[in-house]
Each structure stands twice: as C-alpha cells, then as structure tokens.
Amino acid sequence: MLFSLLLSLTSFAQKEKMSREDKDEKNAARMARINSKNDYGLFRKQIQALREFEAERQKIPALRKSSKMPVKVVAFIDSNDNDAEGTTKTLIGYIRQDVGDNSTNMYEIIYDRAQRTIVSVRHTPEAIEADREFMEEQQEKASPEKRQPKKVIQKKAPAEDDDDEDGKPVKGKKKAKDDDD
C-alpha cells in the first residue's frame, strides 16, 4: 500500500496548474493555427473560382487526346516557407497542370492574408512555352489533314475541265435538250 501511495503522489506532483495568462496564451496559439489552416482552405477555393483555372480545365480533353496520358489541373499551395504558422503575410499558390509524369506550373498566384483575397495572378514563363508548344502541335495535326484534301480537289478540278473542253458532251446538257424537243 505504501508503494502504490508513493507512485500516485509522484504522478500528482508532476502536474502543475496553469495560470490564466498561460491558458490565454495557449488559446491564442491554437486560434492562430486554426486561422492559418482556414487561410489555406479559403485560398484554395479562390484559386478554383478563377477564370484561369477554368480555362486550364477546358484544355484537359485536348491534352488527353494529344498525349494519350492522364491529365489533371490542380490548385497547389506552397506551404514549405510557412513553417512558422501565420508569420508571413502572403501565401503563394499555383495552378498546376500534370500531364503524365510532367508537372507544369501554369499560373503563380499570390494571396494576402490580411485582406484574405488574391492579390496577383501571373502566367509563368514555362507555361507560356508549354502553351506555345501545344498550339504548334495542334496546328501541325490540323494543317496536313486539311491541306491534302484541298490539293487533291484542286488537281482534279483542272483535269476535269480539260476533258470537257476536248469535246466530250456532258450528259446533263443532252438530257435537257432532249426533254425540250
């Protein structure tokens, strides 16, 4: 009995009562962590509501067709530089396009925590290059298919005109004359 009493006394002796200031400080730190997490959620929703995000999502079917790989467009928030929760006044996020294993940051977005709004949306240089390459591929795929039928039609049309001039009668004209007689 003496042994169990000694063990219980040591466990009660370790616990200190928190003062009112300590409790307020702990609650303030907890609220700061909650607000920081709320900023991330709000920022992600604002990114997804942007017209740039919707424009990138509309490119998905064409990219899937051309690359034959899975394509995703996601809102990505860079939180590595924000280890001290809530100390920075801005957050940086990206609209990221994943084509297979290749990821490209299409837009860089800056969010102001004080105003709780997106401050700037900037098209990244790598996205401009990726868009340029995509448009060139689309033009290459569309151009040869359209050009070949036009060339074939243009070559046949003059040849048919030469045959008509050689004196071969057109059947449609004879029938019209026979019907009139």
PDB file of C-alpha atoms in Angstrom:
ATOM      1  CA  MET A   1       0.000   0.000   0.000  1.00  0.00           C
ATOM      2  CA  LEU A   2       2.849   2.296   0.776  1.00  0.00           C
ATOM      3  CA  PHE A   3       4.392   1.549  -2.623  1.00  0.00           C
ATOM      4  CA  SER A   4       1.198   2.464  -4.560  1.00  0.00           C
ATOM      5  CA  LEU A   5       0.807   5.634  -2.492  1.00  0.00           C
ATOM      6  CA  LEU A   6       4.322   6.725  -3.455  1.00  0.00           C
ATOM      7  CA  LEU A   7       3.645   6.104  -7.145  1.00  0.00           C
ATOM      8  CA  SER A   8       0.402   8.081  -7.089  1.00  0.00           C
ATOM      9  CA  LEU A   9       1.972  11.003  -5.210  1.00  0.00           C
ATOM     10  CA  THR A  10       4.700  11.372  -7.834  1.00  0.00           C
ATOM     11  CA  SER A  11       2.172  11.477 -10.636  1.00  0.00           C
ATOM     12  CA  PHE A  12       0.137  14.189  -8.890  1.00  0.00           C
ATOM     13  CA  ALA A  13       3.251  16.163  -8.066  1.00  0.00           C
ATOM     14  CA  GLN A  14       4.256  16.434 -11.742  1.00  0.00           C
ATOM     15  CA  LYS A  15       1.113  18.214 -12.871  1.00  0.00           C
ATOM     16  CA  GLU A  16       1.115  21.989 -12.447  1.00  0.00           C
ATOM     17  CA  LYS A  17      -1.862  24.247 -12.536  1.00  0.00           C
ATOM     18  CA  MET A  18      -1.846  26.638 -15.486  1.00  0.00           C
ATOM     19  CA  SER A  19      -2.249  30.306 -14.747  1.00  0.00           C
ATOM     20  CA  ARG A  20      -4.886  32.363 -16.549  1.00  0.00           C
ATOM     21  CA  GLU A  21      -2.205  34.030 -18.707  1.00  0.00           C
ATOM     22  CA  ASP A  22      -0.827  30.655 -19.768  1.00  0.00           C
ATOM     23  CA  LYS A  23      -4.305  29.468 -20.735  1.00  0.00           C
ATOM     24  CA  ASP A  24      -4.947  32.639 -22.764  1.00  0.00           C
ATOM     25  CA  GLU A  25      -1.604  32.267 -24.492  1.00  0.00           C
ATOM     26  CA  LYS A  26      -2.319  28.634 -25.345  1.00  0.00           C
ATOM     27  CA  ASN A  27      -5.768  29.530 -26.708  1.00  0.00           C
ATOM     28  CA  ALA A  28      -4.301  32.350 -28.814  1.00  0.00           C
ATOM     29  CA  ALA A  29      -1.750  29.968 -30.328  1.00  0.00           C
ATOM     30  CA  ARG A  30      -4.487  27.445 -31.085  1.00  0.00           C
ATOM     31  CA  MET A  31      -6.632  30.118 -32.745  1.00  0.00           C
ATOM     32  CA  ALA A  32      -3.648  31.245 -34.836  1.00  0.00           C
ATOM     33  CA  ARG A  33      -3.144  27.671 -36.071  1.00  0.00           C
ATOM     34  CA  ILE A  34      -6.850  27.375 -36.906  1.00  0.00           C
ATOM     35  CA  ASN A  35      -6.857  30.699 -38.778  1.00  0.00           C
ATOM     36  CA  SER A  36      -3.757  29.652 -40.681  1.00  0.00           C
ATOM     37  CA  LYS A  37      -5.453  26.461 -41.821  1.00  0.00           C
ATOM     38  CA  ASN A  38      -8.560  28.448 -42.724  1.00  0.00           C
ATOM     39  CA  ASP A  39      -6.408  30.708 -44.928  1.00  0.00           C
ATOM     40  CA  TYR A  40      -5.199  27.677 -46.872  1.00  0.00           C
ATOM     41  CA  GLY A  41      -8.735  26.416 -47.446  1.00  0.00           C
ATOM     42  CA  LEU A  42     -10.045  29.839 -48.439  1.00  0.00           C
ATOM     43  CA  PHE A  43      -7.096  30.399 -50.785  1.00  0.00           C
ATOM     44  CA  ARG A  44      -7.654  27.024 -52.483  1.00  0.00           C
ATOM     45  CA  LYS A  45     -11.347  27.813 -53.045  1.00  0.00           C
ATOM     46  CA  GLN A  46     -10.481  31.226 -54.502  1.00  0.00           C
ATOM     47  CA  ILE A  47      -7.965  29.633 -56.889  1.00  0.00           C
ATOM     48  CA  GLN A  48     -10.568  27.150 -58.084  1.00  0.00           C
ATOM     49  CA  ALA A  49     -13.012  30.009 -58.716  1.00  0.00           C
ATOM     50  CA  LEU A  50     -10.592  31.860 -61.035  1.00  0.00           C
ATOM     51  CA  ARG A  51     -11.330  32.012 -64.765  1.00  0.00           C
ATOM     52  CA  GLU A  52      -7.708  30.996 -65.454  1.00  0.00           C
ATOM     53  CA  PHE A  53      -8.299  27.752 -63.549  1.00  0.00           C
ATOM     54  CA  GLU A  54     -11.441  27.045 -65.571  1.00  0.00           C
ATOM     55  CA  ALA A  55      -9.602  27.806 -68.838  1.00  0.00           C
ATOM     56  CA  GLU A  56      -6.913  25.267 -67.940  1.00  0.00           C
ATOM     57  CA  ARG A  57      -9.572  22.673 -67.073  1.00  0.00           C
ATOM     58  CA  GLN A  58     -11.137  23.149 -70.505  1.00  0.00           C
ATOM     59  CA  LYS A  59      -7.810  22.198 -72.123  1.00  0.00           C
ATOM     60  CA  ILE A  60      -7.860  18.745 -70.471  1.00  0.00           C
ATOM     61  CA  PRO A  61      -9.692  16.805 -73.245  1.00  0.00           C
ATOM     62  CA  ALA A  62      -7.395  18.124 -75.983  1.00  0.00           C
ATOM     63  CA  LEU A  63      -4.283  17.373 -73.916  1.00  0.00           C
ATOM     64  CA  ARG A  64      -5.526  13.852 -73.152  1.00  0.00           C
ATOM     65  CA  LYS A  65      -6.144  13.247 -76.818  1.00  0.00           C
ATOM     66  CA  SER A  66      -2.755  14.541 -77.948  1.00  0.00           C
ATOM     67  CA  SER A  67      -0.607  12.992 -75.207  1.00  0.00           C
ATOM     68  CA  LYS A  68      -2.639   9.826 -74.506  1.00  0.00           C
ATOM     69  CA  MET A  69      -1.741  10.209 -70.816  1.00  0.00           C
ATOM     70  CA  PRO A  70      -3.792  11.157 -67.753  1.00  0.00           C
ATOM     71  CA  VAL A  71      -4.128  14.930 -67.359  1.00  0.00           C
ATOM     72  CA  LYS A  72      -5.016  16.831 -64.174  1.00  0.00           C
ATOM     73  CA  VAL A  73      -5.300  20.507 -63.304  1.00  0.00           C
ATOM     74  CA  VAL A  74      -4.916  21.210 -59.586  1.00  0.00           C
ATOM     75  CA  ALA A  75      -4.713  24.177 -57.228  1.00  0.00           C
ATOM     76  CA  PHE A  76      -1.418  23.857 -55.344  1.00  0.00           C
ATOM     77  CA  ILE A  77      -0.413  25.986 -52.343  1.00  0.00           C
ATOM     78  CA  ASP A  78       3.269  26.238 -51.434  1.00  0.00           C
ATOM     79  CA  SER A  79       3.398  25.862 -47.658  1.00  0.00           C
ATOM     80  CA  ASN A  80       7.077  24.956 -47.179  1.00  0.00           C
ATOM     81  CA  ASP A  81       8.138  28.541 -46.499  1.00  0.00           C
ATOM     82  CA  ASN A  82       5.401  28.984 -43.893  1.00  0.00           C
ATOM     83  CA  ASP A  83       6.770  26.734 -41.163  1.00  0.00           C
ATOM     84  CA  ALA A  84       6.220  29.384 -38.505  1.00  0.00           C
ATOM     85  CA  GLU A  85       2.422  29.340 -38.765  1.00  0.00           C
ATOM     86  CA  GLY A  86       0.904  32.660 -39.686  1.00  0.00           C
ATOM     87  CA  THR A  87       4.084  34.743 -39.575  1.00  0.00           C
ATOM     88  CA  THR A  88       4.103  35.503 -43.299  1.00  0.00           C
ATOM     89  CA  LYS A  89       1.585  37.961 -44.667  1.00  0.00           C
ATOM     90  CA  THR A  90       1.247  36.307 -48.087  1.00  0.00           C
ATOM     91  CA  LEU A  91       0.820  32.812 -49.457  1.00  0.00           C
ATOM     92  CA  ILE A  92       1.976  31.619 -52.864  1.00  0.00           C
ATOM     93  CA  GLY A  93      -0.096  29.179 -54.847  1.00  0.00           C
ATOM     94  CA  TYR A  94      -0.027  27.712 -58.328  1.00  0.00           C
ATOM     95  CA  ILE A  95      -2.393  26.344 -60.920  1.00  0.00           C
ATOM     96  CA  ARG A  96      -0.515  23.192 -61.813  1.00  0.00           C
ATOM     97  CA  GLN A  97      -1.058  21.038 -64.894  1.00  0.00           C
ATOM     98  CA  ASP A  98       0.015  17.396 -64.610  1.00  0.00           C
ATOM     99  CA  VAL A  99       0.371  15.516 -67.900  1.00  0.00           C
ATOM    100  CA  GLY A 100       1.548  12.017 -67.052  1.00  0.00           C
ATOM    101  CA  ASP A 101       4.725  12.484 -65.005  1.00  0.00           C
ATOM    102  CA  ASN A 102       5.335  16.031 -66.270  1.00  0.00           C
ATOM    103  CA  SER A 103       4.116  18.845 -63.982  1.00  0.00           C
ATOM    104  CA  THR A 104       3.975  22.450 -65.137  1.00  0.00           C
ATOM    105  CA  ASN A 105       3.079  25.475 -63.031  1.00  0.00           C
ATOM    106  CA  MET A 106       0.762  27.384 -65.347  1.00  0.00           C
ATOM    107  CA  TYR A 107      -0.032  30.381 -63.105  1.00  0.00           C
ATOM    108  CA  GLU A 108       1.583  31.820 -59.988  1.00  0.00           C
ATOM    109  CA  ILE A 109      -0.933  33.293 -57.558  1.00  0.00           C
ATOM    110  CA  ILE A 110      -0.243  35.475 -54.514  1.00  0.00           C
ATOM    111  CA  TYR A 111      -2.748  35.626 -51.640  1.00  0.00           C
ATOM    112  CA  ASP A 112      -2.735  38.376 -48.998  1.00  0.00           C
ATOM    113  CA  ARG A 113      -3.633  37.003 -45.574  1.00  0.00           C
ATOM    114  CA  ALA A 114      -4.568  40.408 -44.140  1.00  0.00           C
ATOM    115  CA  GLN A 115      -7.098  41.187 -46.889  1.00  0.00           C
ATOM    116  CA  ARG A 116      -7.993  37.498 -47.404  1.00  0.00           C
ATOM    117  CA  THR A 117      -8.008  37.959 -51.173  1.00  0.00           C
ATOM    118  CA  ILE A 118      -5.883  37.068 -54.177  1.00  0.00           C
ATOM    119  CA  VAL A 119      -3.527  39.945 -54.936  1.00  0.00           C
ATOM    120  CA  SER A 120      -1.976  38.829 -58.230  1.00  0.00           C
ATOM    121  CA  VAL A 121      -2.245  36.127 -60.887  1.00  0.00           C
ATOM    122  CA  ARG A 122       0.762  35.776 -63.181  1.00  0.00           C
ATOM    123  CA  HIS A 123       1.289  33.464 -66.166  1.00  0.00           C
ATOM    124  CA  THR A 124       4.617  31.690 -65.663  1.00  0.00           C
ATOM    125  CA  PRO A 125       7.268  31.582 -68.424  1.00  0.00           C
ATOM    126  CA  GLU A 126       7.281  27.780 -68.503  1.00  0.00           C
ATOM    127  CA  ALA A 127       3.509  27.843 -69.047  1.00  0.00           C
ATOM    128  CA  ILE A 128       3.847  30.270 -71.936  1.00  0.00           C
ATOM    129  CA  GLU A 129       6.345  27.902 -73.554  1.00  0.00           C
ATOM    130  CA  ALA A 130       4.117  24.872 -72.899  1.00  0.00           C
ATOM    131  CA  ASP A 131       1.103  26.657 -74.417  1.00  0.00           C
ATOM    132  CA  ARG A 132       3.159  27.638 -77.464  1.00  0.00           C
ATOM    133  CA  GLU A 133       4.279  24.023 -77.980  1.00  0.00           C
ATOM    134  CA  PHE A 134       0.710  22.765 -77.561  1.00  0.00           C
ATOM    135  CA  MET A 135      -0.616  25.228 -80.137  1.00  0.00           C
ATOM    136  CA  GLU A 136       2.141  24.267 -82.613  1.00  0.00           C
ATOM    137  CA  GLU A 137       1.265  20.585 -82.196  1.00  0.00           C
ATOM    138  CA  GLN A 138      -2.401  21.349 -82.769  1.00  0.00           C
ATOM    139  CA  GLN A 139      -1.599  23.309 -85.928  1.00  0.00           C
ATOM    140  CA  GLU A 140       0.677  20.542 -87.244  1.00  0.00           C
ATOM    141  CA  LYS A 141      -2.003  17.928 -86.696  1.00  0.00           C
ATOM    142  CA  ALA A 142      -4.754  20.044 -88.225  1.00  0.00           C
ATOM    143  CA  SER A 143      -2.812  21.511 -91.159  1.00  0.00           C
ATOM    144  CA  PRO A 144      -1.696  18.399 -93.097  1.00  0.00           C
ATOM    145  CA  GLU A 145      -5.156  16.820 -92.971  1.00  0.00           C
ATOM    146  CA  LYS A 146      -6.838  19.929 -94.284  1.00  0.00           C
ATOM    147  CA  ARG A 147      -4.217  20.693 -96.922  1.00  0.00           C
ATOM    148  CA  GLN A 148      -4.132  17.262 -98.544  1.00  0.00           C
ATOM    149  CA  PRO A 149      -7.823  17.120 -99.488  1.00  0.00           C
ATOM    150  CA  LYS A 150      -7.673  20.657-100.864  1.00  0.00           C
ATOM    151  CA  LYS A 151      -4.666  19.838-103.028  1.00  0.00           C
ATOM    152  CA  VAL A 152      -6.307  16.695-104.371  1.00  0.00           C
ATOM    153  CA  ILE A 153      -9.509  18.556-105.215  1.00  0.00           C
ATOM    154  CA  GLN A 154      -7.612  21.388-106.892  1.00  0.00           C
ATOM    155  CA  LYS A 155      -5.608  18.965-109.037  1.00  0.00           C
ATOM    156  CA  LYS A 156      -8.681  17.027-110.155  1.00  0.00           C
ATOM    157  CA  ALA A 157     -10.780  20.093-110.921  1.00  0.00           C
ATOM    158  CA  PRO A 158      -8.469  21.461-113.680  1.00  0.00           C
ATOM    159  CA  ALA A 159      -8.108  17.967-115.172  1.00  0.00           C
ATOM    160  CA  GLU A 160     -11.878  17.589-115.400  1.00  0.00           C
ATOM    161  CA  ASP A 161     -12.169  20.981-117.058  1.00  0.00           C
ATOM    162  CA  ASP A 162      -9.634  19.912-119.738  1.00  0.00           C
ATOM    163  CA  ASP A 163     -11.706  16.814-120.518  1.00  0.00           C
ATOM    164  CA  ASP A 164     -14.834  18.917-121.041  1.00  0.00           C
ATOM    165  CA  GLU A 165     -13.055  21.200-123.488  1.00  0.00           C
ATOM    166  CA  ASP A 166     -11.921  18.239-125.643  1.00  0.00           C
ATOM    167  CA  GLY A 167     -15.435  17.943-126.963  1.00  0.00           C
ATOM    168  CA  LYS A 168     -16.888  15.254-124.755  1.00  0.00           C
ATOM    169  CA  PRO A 169     -20.504  16.163-124.210  1.00  0.00           C
ATOM    170  CA  VAL A 170     -21.899  16.439-120.742  1.00  0.00           C
ATOM    171  CA  LYS A 171     -24.791  14.059-120.192  1.00  0.00           C
ATOM    172  CA  GLY A 172     -26.808  16.592-118.217  1.00  0.00           C
ATOM    173  CA  LYS A 173     -26.899  19.043-121.113  1.00  0.00           C
ATOM    174  CA  LYS A 174     -28.068  16.426-123.664  1.00  0.00           C
ATOM    175  CA  LYS A 175     -30.933  15.336-121.472  1.00  0.00           C
ATOM    176  CA  ALA A 176     -32.062  18.894-121.100  1.00  0.00           C
ATOM    177  CA  LYS A 177     -32.070  19.346-124.903  1.00  0.00           C
ATOM    178  CA  ASP A 178     -33.895  16.036-125.478  1.00  0.00           C
ATOM    179  CA  ASP A 179     -36.593  16.957-122.986  1.00  0.00           C
ATOM    180  CA  ASP A 180     -37.187  20.272-124.749  1.00  0.00           C
ATOM    181  CA  ASP A 181     -37.581  18.629-128.227  1.00  0.00           C
TER     182      ASP A 181
END
